[in-house]
Amino acid sequence: MLIIMAFAGVLMGCGKSSNYQKGQQQTAEPIETQSFTGIITRIDKKLRQISVREIDTDVDTIMNYDASSEITDKYKEEIDGDELELGQIMETTYRTDDARVVSMKVPDDAWEYSDVDKFTFDTEECSMEVAGELYQYSEQTYFGSIDDKKIDMLELSDKDKLTVRGVGYKVYSVVRTEGHGYIHLLNYSDFLGGMINIDDDIILPVTKNMLITVSCGTYRITISKGAAKASKTVTVKEDKESTLDFSDYRKSVKNVGSVRFNVDPQGADLFINGTRIDYSKPISLNYGTYSVTASLNGYNTYTGRLTVAEADKTINISLEPKEDTASAATQSPESTAAATAAPTATAKSQTRKIDSKHTISVTAPEGAEVYLDNVYKGIVPCKFTKVIGSQTITLSKTGYETKSYSIDILDDDKNAKLSFSDLIEDADK
């Protein structure tokens, strides 16, 4: 038995040796890989595919991922490819023969800001301010939305929330995580000249053809004028218009006065109880007493009290040019108090300077309604008085998706001409 076992052992050993020699003759070719750092621009969870754009280029590489792909998040924890996010900066290695992801990880020097709701862009300097820091963006910076849609930088609104990522002082991706929509008012002529209050967060004068940009969510809207008041609740969805119809409400005309303001020079800002008012037409106010402030760059701020106790009233306000420091020290106590009592109003007048000698023209898309900071301006093509500074242009047209663009109008003593892309048909209408 021992011999037989030994013999069997020899046979088994011969078999292993043969297999080993045979395997050595079939040498496997090494797998070729390629690595780069880029931004995730598209994720297809059904196909298990991902597109990554190499930083500082326009080159997108489409790759496949599976359970064998080693992927980690910013905390160096392993995650599945389906958990990746648009706009993430990743160091990626993939096989060149079948574009299979070998590994992905967040670079050690990459930074990220989440839930950003305070940000500004300077299109002249190609800079973006986030969390009090200034960063540079470029043509290669990825701007997108959480719903896997590429967007233009100008489509971002101060009502949005963003996730911003970059390396060093460069911004490589900006992704809108919470967007904005619009509130469209109908049949509210009884409230013109009054005020609209949106969740005590936004308070605006009521004007014709109102279209108000707000963050997505549910709001309690109160519209009032004098003794008349109406409230409704509305839910706003991203890039959609929500309509509020006030035809079932009527105003009370008891104890309401019509006040006309003549302010010199033209272009000054007028505030009633701290709210900026369009005084190009008479304003309806409930009987009572109001604080009035008028301001304009280069002029002393006016402040005073207005008592409305009659059906019609005209108020004339003339602002005095600012003098040098020595003479400014001898201003009346009322003028000094006005300058310090409403710093917010003064700041607004600086960023919303009106250039009555020049205009803003909007030439496209034809037939769309134009709103400047929620105030109706006309139907494209249209022209209106130039307002200088950062503001929002909103375009609306029946049957099409409403679009907003953040713009900077320069104080350059020239007419401003604006043209925007065609609106996209709304599939829900």
PDB file of C-alpha atoms in Angstrom, residues 59-205:
ATOM      1  CA  VAL A  59     -12.613  66.511 -22.600  1.00  0.00           C
ATOM      2  CA  ASP A  60     -15.186  64.117 -21.095  1.00  0.00           C
ATOM      3  CA  THR A  61     -14.326  60.434 -20.630  1.00  0.00           C
ATOM      4  CA  ILE A  62     -17.197  57.928 -20.420  1.00  0.00           C
ATOM      5  CA  MET A  63     -16.436  54.913 -18.207  1.00  0.00           C
ATOM      6  CA  ASN A  64     -18.237  51.897 -16.734  1.00  0.00           C
ATOM      7  CA  TYR A  65     -18.206  51.033 -13.040  1.00  0.00           C
ATOM      8  CA  ASP A  66     -19.147  47.860 -11.170  1.00  0.00           C
ATOM      9  CA  ALA A  67     -18.670  46.123  -7.825  1.00  0.00           C
ATOM     10  CA  SER A  68     -14.965  45.648  -8.536  1.00  0.00           C
ATOM     11  CA  SER A  69     -14.374  49.424  -8.824  1.00  0.00           C
ATOM     12  CA  GLU A  70     -12.703  50.798  -5.694  1.00  0.00           C
ATOM     13  CA  ILE A  71     -14.492  54.106  -4.997  1.00  0.00           C
ATOM     14  CA  THR A  72     -14.153  56.231  -1.853  1.00  0.00           C
ATOM     15  CA  ASP A  73     -15.777  59.496  -0.739  1.00  0.00           C
ATOM     16  CA  LYS A  74     -14.238  62.611   0.822  1.00  0.00           C
ATOM     17  CA  TYR A  75     -14.074  60.790   4.158  1.00  0.00           C
ATOM     18  CA  LYS A  76     -12.118  57.941   2.503  1.00  0.00           C
ATOM     19  CA  GLU A  77     -15.048  55.592   3.104  1.00  0.00           C
ATOM     20  CA  GLU A  78     -15.880  52.994   0.441  1.00  0.00           C
ATOM     21  CA  ILE A  79     -19.053  53.751  -1.524  1.00  0.00           C
ATOM     22  CA  ASP A  80     -20.888  52.286  -4.509  1.00  0.00           C
ATOM     23  CA  GLY A  81     -20.680  54.069  -7.842  1.00  0.00           C
ATOM     24  CA  ASP A  82     -24.389  54.914  -7.619  1.00  0.00           C
ATOM     25  CA  GLU A  83     -23.598  57.093  -4.586  1.00  0.00           C
ATOM     26  CA  LEU A  84     -21.326  59.426  -6.561  1.00  0.00           C
ATOM     27  CA  GLU A  85     -22.556  63.009  -7.092  1.00  0.00           C
ATOM     28  CA  LEU A  86     -22.498  65.416 -10.010  1.00  0.00           C
ATOM     29  CA  GLY A  87     -19.723  67.968  -9.674  1.00  0.00           C
ATOM     30  CA  GLN A  88     -17.476  65.829  -7.469  1.00  0.00           C
ATOM     31  CA  ILE A  89     -13.755  66.165  -8.118  1.00  0.00           C
ATOM     32  CA  MET A  90     -12.202  62.700  -8.389  1.00  0.00           C
ATOM     33  CA  GLU A  91      -8.811  61.153  -9.049  1.00  0.00           C
ATOM     34  CA  THR A  92      -9.775  58.392 -11.480  1.00  0.00           C
ATOM     35  CA  THR A  93      -7.952  55.344 -12.801  1.00  0.00           C
ATOM     36  CA  TYR A  94      -9.576  53.217 -15.522  1.00  0.00           C
ATOM     37  CA  ARG A  95      -8.673  50.341 -17.838  1.00  0.00           C
ATOM     38  CA  THR A  96      -8.048  51.516 -21.391  1.00  0.00           C
ATOM     39  CA  ASP A  97      -9.224  48.300 -23.061  1.00  0.00           C
ATOM     40  CA  ASP A  98     -12.816  48.366 -21.786  1.00  0.00           C
ATOM     41  CA  ALA A  99     -13.062  51.773 -19.997  1.00  0.00           C
ATOM     42  CA  ARG A 100     -13.751  50.033 -16.675  1.00  0.00           C
ATOM     43  CA  VAL A 101     -13.181  52.140 -13.540  1.00  0.00           C
ATOM     44  CA  VAL A 102     -10.422  50.680 -11.404  1.00  0.00           C
ATOM     45  CA  SER A 103     -10.480  53.319  -8.653  1.00  0.00           C
ATOM     46  CA  MET A 104     -11.866  56.764  -7.815  1.00  0.00           C
ATOM     47  CA  LYS A 105     -11.071  58.980  -4.837  1.00  0.00           C
ATOM     48  CA  VAL A 106     -11.394  62.621  -3.779  1.00  0.00           C
ATOM     49  CA  PRO A 107      -8.038  64.476  -3.983  1.00  0.00           C
ATOM     50  CA  ASP A 108      -6.593  65.513  -0.645  1.00  0.00           C
ATOM     51  CA  ASP A 109      -6.408  69.181  -1.719  1.00  0.00           C
ATOM     52  CA  ALA A 110     -10.007  69.429  -2.973  1.00  0.00           C
ATOM     53  CA  TRP A 111     -12.490  71.571  -0.993  1.00  0.00           C
ATOM     54  CA  GLU A 112     -16.285  71.649  -0.914  1.00  0.00           C
ATOM     55  CA  TYR A 113     -18.992  74.064   0.305  1.00  0.00           C
ATOM     56  CA  SER A 114     -22.516  72.637   0.719  1.00  0.00           C
ATOM     57  CA  ASP A 115     -25.913  74.376   1.113  1.00  0.00           C
ATOM     58  CA  VAL A 116     -24.483  77.678  -0.148  1.00  0.00           C
ATOM     59  CA  ASP A 117     -27.266  80.298  -0.259  1.00  0.00           C
ATOM     60  CA  LYS A 118     -25.105  83.430  -0.220  1.00  0.00           C
ATOM     61  CA  PHE A 119     -22.846  83.875  -3.232  1.00  0.00           C
ATOM     62  CA  THR A 120     -21.945  86.453  -5.862  1.00  0.00           C
ATOM     63  CA  PHE A 121     -20.371  86.353  -9.303  1.00  0.00           C
ATOM     64  CA  ASP A 122     -18.218  89.014 -10.934  1.00  0.00           C
ATOM     65  CA  THR A 123     -18.386  88.301 -14.660  1.00  0.00           C
ATOM     66  CA  GLU A 124     -15.717  90.883 -15.484  1.00  0.00           C
ATOM     67  CA  GLU A 125     -13.169  89.321 -13.132  1.00  0.00           C
ATOM     68  CA  CYS A 126     -14.471  85.732 -13.598  1.00  0.00           C
ATOM     69  CA  SER A 127     -14.639  85.450  -9.817  1.00  0.00           C
ATOM     70  CA  MET A 128     -17.072  83.934  -7.358  1.00  0.00           C
ATOM     71  CA  GLU A 129     -17.395  84.872  -3.693  1.00  0.00           C
ATOM     72  CA  VAL A 130     -18.356  82.045  -1.328  1.00  0.00           C
ATOM     73  CA  ALA A 131     -18.186  82.035   2.480  1.00  0.00           C
ATOM     74  CA  GLY A 132     -16.317  85.343   2.424  1.00  0.00           C
ATOM     75  CA  GLU A 133     -13.589  83.970   0.144  1.00  0.00           C
ATOM     76  CA  LEU A 134     -12.902  84.904  -3.476  1.00  0.00           C
ATOM     77  CA  TYR A 135     -12.316  82.162  -6.069  1.00  0.00           C
ATOM     78  CA  GLN A 136     -11.780  82.084  -9.833  1.00  0.00           C
ATOM     79  CA  TYR A 137     -14.007  80.235 -12.304  1.00  0.00           C
ATOM     80  CA  SER A 138     -13.344  79.662 -16.017  1.00  0.00           C
ATOM     81  CA  GLU A 139     -14.950  78.409 -19.230  1.00  0.00           C
ATOM     82  CA  GLN A 140     -14.105  74.880 -18.083  1.00  0.00           C
ATOM     83  CA  THR A 141     -15.955  75.222 -14.756  1.00  0.00           C
ATOM     84  CA  TYR A 142     -18.908  72.818 -14.688  1.00  0.00           C
ATOM     85  CA  PHE A 143     -22.307  74.391 -13.905  1.00  0.00           C
ATOM     86  CA  GLY A 144     -25.082  71.884 -13.374  1.00  0.00           C
ATOM     87  CA  SER A 145     -28.234  70.965 -11.516  1.00  0.00           C
ATOM     88  CA  ILE A 146     -28.826  68.052  -9.170  1.00  0.00           C
ATOM     89  CA  ASP A 147     -31.299  66.594 -11.690  1.00  0.00           C
ATOM     90  CA  ASP A 148     -28.410  65.754 -14.048  1.00  0.00           C
ATOM     91  CA  LYS A 149     -28.902  68.858 -16.194  1.00  0.00           C
ATOM     92  CA  LYS A 150     -26.205  71.230 -17.369  1.00  0.00           C
ATOM     93  CA  ILE A 151     -27.104  74.893 -16.824  1.00  0.00           C
ATOM     94  CA  ASP A 152     -25.642  78.287 -17.610  1.00  0.00           C
ATOM     95  CA  MET A 153     -24.041  80.316 -14.826  1.00  0.00           C
ATOM     96  CA  LEU A 154     -26.461  83.178 -15.539  1.00  0.00           C
ATOM     97  CA  GLU A 155     -29.408  80.886 -14.745  1.00  0.00           C
ATOM     98  CA  LEU A 156     -28.393  80.776 -11.070  1.00  0.00           C
ATOM     99  CA  SER A 157     -30.540  82.894  -8.763  1.00  0.00           C
ATOM    100  CA  ASP A 158     -29.909  84.260  -5.294  1.00  0.00           C
ATOM    101  CA  LYS A 159     -32.889  82.084  -4.317  1.00  0.00           C
ATOM    102  CA  ASP A 160     -30.934  78.886  -5.127  1.00  0.00           C
ATOM    103  CA  LYS A 161     -28.773  76.652  -2.931  1.00  0.00           C
ATOM    104  CA  LEU A 162     -25.470  75.397  -4.324  1.00  0.00           C
ATOM    105  CA  THR A 163     -22.670  72.923  -3.742  1.00  0.00           C
ATOM    106  CA  VAL A 164     -19.362  74.471  -4.814  1.00  0.00           C
ATOM    107  CA  ARG A 165     -16.151  72.471  -5.255  1.00  0.00           C
ATOM    108  CA  GLY A 166     -12.615  73.373  -6.233  1.00  0.00           C
ATOM    109  CA  VAL A 167      -8.906  73.099  -5.635  1.00  0.00           C
ATOM    110  CA  GLY A 168      -6.821  76.012  -4.341  1.00  0.00           C
ATOM    111  CA  TYR A 169      -8.340  79.267  -5.560  1.00  0.00           C
ATOM    112  CA  LYS A 170     -10.063  77.659  -8.563  1.00  0.00           C
ATOM    113  CA  VAL A 171     -13.749  76.705  -8.733  1.00  0.00           C
ATOM    114  CA  TYR A 172     -14.176  73.524 -10.776  1.00  0.00           C
ATOM    115  CA  SER A 173     -17.874  72.799 -10.267  1.00  0.00           C
ATOM    116  CA  VAL A 174     -21.047  74.571  -9.152  1.00  0.00           C
ATOM    117  CA  VAL A 175     -24.137  72.371  -8.727  1.00  0.00           C
ATOM    118  CA  ARG A 176     -27.593  73.753  -7.939  1.00  0.00           C
ATOM    119  CA  THR A 177     -29.059  71.493  -5.239  1.00  0.00           C
ATOM    120  CA  GLU A 178     -32.205  73.534  -4.558  1.00  0.00           C
ATOM    121  CA  GLY A 179     -33.644  75.679  -7.319  1.00  0.00           C
ATOM    122  CA  HIS A 180     -36.209  78.429  -7.713  1.00  0.00           C
ATOM    123  CA  GLY A 181     -39.636  78.925  -9.230  1.00  0.00           C
ATOM    124  CA  TYR A 182     -42.110  81.728  -9.783  1.00  0.00           C
ATOM    125  CA  ILE A 183     -45.334  83.119  -8.319  1.00  0.00           C
ATOM    126  CA  HIS A 184     -47.639  84.639 -10.939  1.00  0.00           C
ATOM    127  CA  LEU A 185     -50.435  86.881  -9.662  1.00  0.00           C
ATOM    128  CA  LEU A 186     -53.798  87.173 -11.454  1.00  0.00           C
ATOM    129  CA  ASN A 187     -56.848  89.428 -10.971  1.00  0.00           C
ATOM    130  CA  TYR A 188     -55.403  91.604  -8.244  1.00  0.00           C
ATOM    131  CA  SER A 189     -55.994  95.106  -9.654  1.00  0.00           C
ATOM    132  CA  ASP A 190     -57.823  96.106  -6.436  1.00  0.00           C
ATOM    133  CA  PHE A 191     -54.500  95.746  -4.607  1.00  0.00           C
ATOM    134  CA  LEU A 192     -52.275  97.771  -6.984  1.00  0.00           C
ATOM    135  CA  GLY A 193     -50.155 100.184  -4.977  1.00  0.00           C
ATOM    136  CA  GLY A 194     -50.428  98.002  -1.891  1.00  0.00           C
ATOM    137  CA  MET A 195     -47.947  95.461  -0.499  1.00  0.00           C
ATOM    138  CA  ILE A 196     -47.373  91.721  -0.887  1.00  0.00           C
ATOM    139  CA  ASN A 197     -45.876  89.710   1.976  1.00  0.00           C
ATOM    140  CA  ILE A 198     -44.357  86.270   1.323  1.00  0.00           C
ATOM    141  CA  ASP A 199     -43.833  84.355   4.587  1.00  0.00           C
ATOM    142  CA  ASP A 200     -42.618  87.613   6.214  1.00  0.00           C
ATOM    143  CA  ASP A 201     -39.389  87.059   4.285  1.00  0.00           C
ATOM    144  CA  ILE A 202     -40.108  88.976   1.062  1.00  0.00           C
ATOM    145  CA  ILE A 203     -42.108  92.225   1.127  1.00  0.00           C
ATOM    146  CA  LEU A 204     -42.719  93.998  -2.187  1.00  0.00           C
ATOM    147  CA  PRO A 205     -44.946  96.770  -3.535  1.00  0.00           C
TER     148      PRO A 205
END
